[in-house]
CSV table of C-alpha atoms in Angstrom, one decimal:
chain,number,residue,atom,x,y,z
A,1,UNK,CA,113.4,-0.2,85.8
A,2,UNK,CA,109.8,-1.4,85.3
A,3,UNK,CA,107.8,-2.1,88.4
A,4,UNK,CA,105.2,-4.7,88.9
A,5,UNK,CA,102.1,-3.0,90.3
A,6,UNK,CA,100.9,-6.1,92.1
A,7,UNK,CA,104.2,-6.5,93.9
A,8,UNK,CA,104.1,-2.8,95.0
A,9,UNK,CA,100.5,-3.3,96.3
A,10,UNK,CA,101.7,-6.3,98.3
A,11,UNK,CA,104.6,-4.2,99.6
A,12,UNK,CA,102.2,-1.4,100.7
A,13,UNK,CA,100.0,-3.9,102.5
A,14,UNK,CA,102.9,-5.4,104.3
A,15,UNK,CA,104.1,-1.9,105.3
A,16,UNK,CA,100.7,-1.0,106.6
A,17,UNK,CA,100.4,-4.2,108.6
A,18,UNK,CA,103.9,-3.8,110.1
A,19,UNK,CA,103.0,-0.2,111.1
A,20,UNK,CA,99.7,-1.4,112.7
A,21,UNK,CA,101.6,-3.9,114.8
A,22,UNK,CA,104.0,-1.1,115.9
A,23,UNK,CA,101.0,1.1,116.8
A,24,UNK,CA,99.7,-1.7,119.0
A,25,UNK,CA,103.1,-1.9,120.8
A,26,UNK,CA,103.3,1.8,121.6
A,27,UNK,CA,103.2,2.6,125.3
A,28,UNK,CA,101.0,5.2,126.8
A,29,UNK,CA,103.6,8.0,126.9
A,30,UNK,CA,104.4,7.4,123.2
A,31,UNK,CA,100.6,7.6,122.4
A,32,UNK,CA,100.0,10.8,124.4
A,33,UNK,CA,103.1,12.8,123.5
A,34,UNK,CA,102.2,15.5,121.0
A,35,UNK,CA,102.8,19.2,120.2
A,36,UNK,CA,101.0,21.9,118.2
A,37,UNK,CA,102.5,23.1,115.0
A,38,UNK,CA,104.1,26.5,115.0
A,39,UNK,CA,102.8,27.2,111.5
A,40,UNK,CA,99.3,25.8,112.0
A,41,UNK,CA,98.1,26.4,115.5
A,42,UNK,CA,95.3,23.8,115.2
A,43,UNK,CA,97.6,21.1,113.8
A,44,UNK,CA,98.5,18.4,116.3
A,45,UNK,CA,101.8,16.5,115.7
A,46,UNK,CA,102.2,13.2,117.6
A,47,UNK,CA,105.4,11.3,118.4
A,48,UNK,CA,103.5,8.3,117.2
A,49,UNK,CA,103.3,9.8,113.7
A,50,UNK,CA,107.1,9.8,113.5
A,51,UNK,CA,107.5,6.3,114.9
A,52,UNK,CA,105.1,4.9,112.4
A,53,UNK,CA,106.5,6.8,109.5
A,54,UNK,CA,109.9,5.2,110.1
A,55,UNK,CA,108.4,1.7,110.0
A,56,UNK,CA,106.6,2.5,106.7
A,57,UNK,CA,109.6,4.1,105.1
A,58,UNK,CA,111.9,1.3,106.0
A,59,UNK,CA,109.6,-1.0,104.1
A,60,UNK,CA,108.7,1.1,101.1
A,61,UNK,CA,112.2,2.5,100.4
A,62,UNK,CA,113.2,-1.0,99.3
A,63,UNK,CA,111.3,-0.3,96.1
A,64,UNK,CA,113.6,2.6,95.2
A,65,UNK,CA,110.6,4.8,94.4
A,66,UNK,CA,110.2,8.4,95.6
A,67,UNK,CA,107.9,9.0,98.5
A,68,UNK,CA,105.8,11.9,99.7
A,69,UNK,CA,104.9,11.7,103.4
A,70,UNK,CA,103.2,14.1,105.8
A,71,UNK,CA,106.0,14.1,108.3
A,72,UNK,CA,109.2,14.2,106.2
A,73,UNK,CA,107.9,15.7,103.0
A,74,UNK,CA,109.4,14.6,99.7
A,75,UNK,CA,111.9,11.8,99.7
A,76,UNK,CA,113.8,11.1,96.6
A,77,UNK,CA,114.1,7.5,95.4
A,78,UNK,CA,117.1,5.9,93.8
A,79,UNK,CA,115.2,5.2,90.5
A,80,UNK,CA,113.8,7.5,87.9
A,81,UNK,CA,110.1,6.9,87.8
A,82,UNK,CA,106.7,8.6,87.5
A,83,UNK,CA,105.5,6.3,90.3
A,84,UNK,CA,105.5,7.8,93.8
A,85,UNK,CA,104.2,6.5,97.2
A,86,UNK,CA,102.1,9.0,99.2
A,87,UNK,CA,101.8,8.1,102.9
A,88,UNK,CA,100.1,9.4,106.0
A,89,UNK,CA,101.4,7.5,109.0
A,90,UNK,CA,98.4,8.3,111.1
A,91,UNK,CA,95.4,10.0,109.5
A,92,UNK,CA,93.2,11.2,112.3
A,93,UNK,CA,95.9,12.1,114.7
A,94,UNK,CA,93.5,13.9,117.1
A,95,UNK,CA,91.2,10.8,117.1
A,96,UNK,CA,94.3,8.7,117.9
A,97,UNK,CA,95.7,10.9,120.7
A,98,UNK,CA,92.4,11.7,122.4
A,99,UNK,CA,90.8,8.3,121.8
A,100,UNK,CA,87.9,10.1,120.0
A,101,UNK,CA,87.4,7.6,117.3
A,102,UNK,CA,89.2,5.5,114.7
A,103,UNK,CA,92.3,6.6,112.8
A,104,UNK,CA,94.2,5.0,109.9
A,105,UNK,CA,97.5,4.2,108.3
A,106,UNK,CA,97.2,5.4,104.7
A,107,UNK,CA,99.5,4.4,101.8
A,108,UNK,CA,98.9,5.2,98.1
A,109,UNK,CA,100.8,4.7,94.9
A,110,UNK,CA,100.4,7.4,92.2
A,111,UNK,CA,101.6,7.6,88.6
A,112,UNK,CA,102.2,11.4,88.4
A,113,UNK,CA,98.8,12.8,89.5
A,114,UNK,CA,96.9,9.6,88.7
A,115,UNK,CA,96.0,7.2,91.6
A,116,UNK,CA,97.0,3.6,91.0
A,117,UNK,CA,96.0,2.0,94.3
A,118,UNK,CA,95.4,2.9,97.9
A,119,UNK,CA,95.8,0.9,101.2
A,120,UNK,CA,94.0,2.0,104.4
A,121,UNK,CA,94.5,0.1,107.6
A,122,UNK,CA,92.0,1.2,110.3
A,123,UNK,CA,93.1,1.6,113.9
A,124,UNK,CA,92.3,0.1,116.3
A,125,UNK,CA,90.0,-2.4,114.5
A,126,UNK,CA,92.8,-3.7,112.2
A,127,UNK,CA,90.4,-3.7,109.1
A,128,UNK,CA,92.4,-3.6,105.9
A,129,UNK,CA,91.0,-1.8,102.8
A,130,UNK,CA,92.6,-1.5,99.5
A,131,UNK,CA,91.8,-0.8,95.9
A,132,UNK,CA,92.2,1.2,92.7
A,133,UNK,CA,90.6,1.8,89.4
A,134,UNK,CA,92.1,-1.3,87.8
A,135,UNK,CA,91.8,-3.5,91.0
A,136,UNK,CA,88.3,-3.0,92.3
A,137,UNK,CA,88.1,-2.2,96.1
A,138,UNK,CA,88.0,-4.5,99.1
A,139,UNK,CA,87.7,-4.4,102.9
A,140,UNK,CA,89.1,-7.5,104.5
A,141,UNK,CA,88.8,-9.2,101.1
A,142,UNK,CA,85.1,-8.3,100.8
A,143,UNK,CA,84.4,-6.3,97.6
A,144,UNK,CA,83.2,-2.8,98.1
A,145,UNK,CA,80.7,-0.9,96.1
A,146,UNK,CA,79.4,2.7,96.3
A,147,UNK,CA,75.8,3.4,97.2
A,148,UNK,CA,73.0,3.7,94.7
A,149,UNK,CA,71.3,6.8,96.2
A,150,UNK,CA,70.6,9.5,93.7
A,151,UNK,CA,68.5,11.9,95.7
A,152,UNK,CA,70.7,14.5,97.4
A,153,UNK,CA,68.1,15.1,100.1
A,154,UNK,CA,68.4,11.4,101.1
A,155,UNK,CA,72.1,11.3,101.0
A,156,UNK,CA,74.9,11.4,103.6
A,157,UNK,CA,77.9,13.6,103.2
A,158,UNK,CA,81.2,13.3,105.1
A,159,UNK,CA,83.2,16.4,105.4
A,160,UNK,CA,85.5,18.3,107.8
A,161,UNK,CA,87.5,21.4,108.7
A,162,UNK,CA,91.1,20.9,107.8
A,163,UNK,CA,93.8,22.7,109.8
A,164,UNK,CA,94.1,25.3,107.1
A,165,UNK,CA,90.4,26.2,107.1
A,166,UNK,CA,89.9,29.9,107.8
A,167,UNK,CA,86.9,30.5,110.1
A,168,UNK,CA,85.7,33.8,108.7
A,169,UNK,CA,82.1,34.6,107.8
A,170,UNK,CA,82.6,34.1,104.1
A,171,UNK,CA,84.2,30.7,104.4
A,172,UNK,CA,81.6,29.6,107.0
A,173,UNK,CA,78.7,30.7,104.7
A,174,UNK,CA,80.3,29.0,101.7
A,175,UNK,CA,80.7,25.8,103.7
A,176,UNK,CA,77.0,25.8,104.8
A,177,UNK,CA,75.9,26.5,101.2
A,178,UNK,CA,77.8,23.4,100.1
A,179,UNK,CA,76.3,21.0,102.6
A,180,UNK,CA,72.8,22.4,103.2
A,181,UNK,CA,70.9,20.2,100.7
A,182,UNK,CA,72.3,16.9,102.0
A,183,UNK,CA,70.1,14.7,104.2
A,184,UNK,CA,72.8,14.1,106.8
A,185,UNK,CA,76.3,15.5,107.5
A,186,UNK,CA,79.0,13.6,109.4
A,187,UNK,CA,82.5,14.6,110.4
A,188,UNK,CA,84.7,11.6,111.3
A,189,UNK,CA,88.0,13.3,112.0
A,190,UNK,CA,89.9,11.4,109.3
A,191,UNK,CA,89.6,12.1,105.6
A,192,UNK,CA,90.8,8.6,104.6
A,193,UNK,CA,88.1,7.0,106.6
A,194,UNK,CA,85.5,9.4,105.3
A,195,UNK,CA,86.4,8.3,101.8
A,196,UNK,CA,86.3,4.7,102.9
A,197,UNK,CA,82.7,5.3,104.0
A,198,UNK,CA,81.9,6.4,100.4
A,199,UNK,CA,83.6,3.4,99.0
A,200,UNK,CA,81.6,1.1,101.3
A,201,UNK,CA,78.3,2.8,100.4
A,202,UNK,CA,77.8,3.9,104.0
A,203,UNK,CA,78.1,7.6,102.9
A,204,UNK,CA,77.3,9.0,99.5
A,205,UNK,CA,79.6,12.0,99.2
A,206,UNK,CA,82.9,13.2,100.7
A,207,UNK,CA,83.7,16.9,100.3
A,208,UNK,CA,86.6,18.9,101.7
A,209,UNK,CA,88.7,21.9,100.7
A,210,UNK,CA,92.4,22.6,101.3
A,211,UNK,CA,92.8,19.0,102.4
A,212,UNK,CA,96.4,17.6,102.0
A,213,UNK,CA,97.1,15.0,99.4
A,214,UNK,CA,98.4,12.5,101.9
A,215,UNK,CA,95.1,12.6,103.8
A,216,UNK,CA,93.1,11.6,100.7
A,217,UNK,CA,95.5,9.8,98.3
A,218,UNK,CA,94.7,6.3,99.3
A,219,UNK,CA,91.0,6.9,99.9
A,220,UNK,CA,90.6,8.5,96.4
A,221,UNK,CA,92.0,5.3,94.8
A,222,UNK,CA,89.7,3.1,96.8
A,223,UNK,CA,86.6,5.1,95.9
A,224,UNK,CA,87.5,4.8,92.3
A,225,UNK,CA,88.0,1.1,92.7
A,226,UNK,CA,84.5,0.8,94.2
A,227,UNK,CA,82.9,2.5,91.3
A,228,UNK,CA,82.8,6.0,92.6
A,229,UNK,CA,83.6,9.3,91.0
A,230,UNK,CA,86.3,11.8,92.2
A,231,UNK,CA,86.9,15.4,91.3
A,232,UNK,CA,90.2,16.9,92.6
A,233,UNK,CA,91.5,20.3,92.0
A,234,UNK,CA,94.7,22.0,93.4
A,235,UNK,CA,94.2,24.1,96.6
A,236,UNK,CA,95.8,27.3,97.6
A,237,UNK,CA,98.6,25.6,99.6
A,238,UNK,CA,101.4,23.3,98.5
A,239,UNK,CA,100.1,19.7,98.4
A,240,UNK,CA,96.5,20.8,99.3
A,241,UNK,CA,93.5,20.0,97.2
A,242,UNK,CA,89.8,20.5,96.9
A,243,UNK,CA,88.1,17.1,96.7
A,244,UNK,CA,84.7,15.8,96.0
A,245,UNK,CA,84.1,12.0,95.9
A,246,UNK,CA,80.7,10.5,95.4
A,247,UNK,CA,78.8,7.5,94.2
A,248,UNK,CA,78.6,9.2,90.8
A,249,UNK,CA,74.8,9.3,90.8
A,250,UNK,CA,74.1,12.5,92.8
A,251,UNK,CA,73.5,15.6,90.7
A,252,UNK,CA,75.0,18.6,92.5
A,253,UNK,CA,73.6,22.1,92.3
A,254,UNK,CA,76.3,24.4,90.9
A,255,UNK,CA,77.0,25.9,94.3
A,256,UNK,CA,78.4,22.5,95.5
A,257,UNK,CA,81.2,22.5,93.0
């Protein structure tokens, strides 16, 4: 069955909006209930993630396409297709639980390993961003464009330490080497929102290693839609990747790659 990409984009937007409305309805106990992962001691799992995933799946599964989601893993569709939705019900779970900053609902459509479009709904603001290489990129229907900064010493990089980051001396030194030449460094606590800052032109680069695909899938598509450049390589773990997204103008020293 041939799918209409525009229809799938509208479906993803509606799923994100319904999930946002559900987030607003959560009571305090649902927001605050969480546990730490047995496999990853620094990974927080919230009840809200599970609640929101159900809302999104209920909507997206009407397409019949397979889905990869942070909470439930790989879900087969009832149709044979290279298309696949990739979702993160709440990216920035710690921000959400602890009220540290914004988080997001993140939905992307991929054709194999190629991003088609991404949808990011920011919580609690309700801002809706979407885009892709063949769509452009938009935030609340305002077109997005990456920055025009070409001097790395004047640029802003968004980065972070994913749950799988190993805090040994070698990794710490490598991390410092990668960011030392940038003018400013920011950690926002949500990869999707870091990528959105690159798409908006508020930041110039996003870099993170061993980040999970559901954290970055939608943001990658939106950066591409805003005229940015993305390099993505497989990580050491299943579904993890090493990602650099930028305005495409900055020239990196070799050590940043």
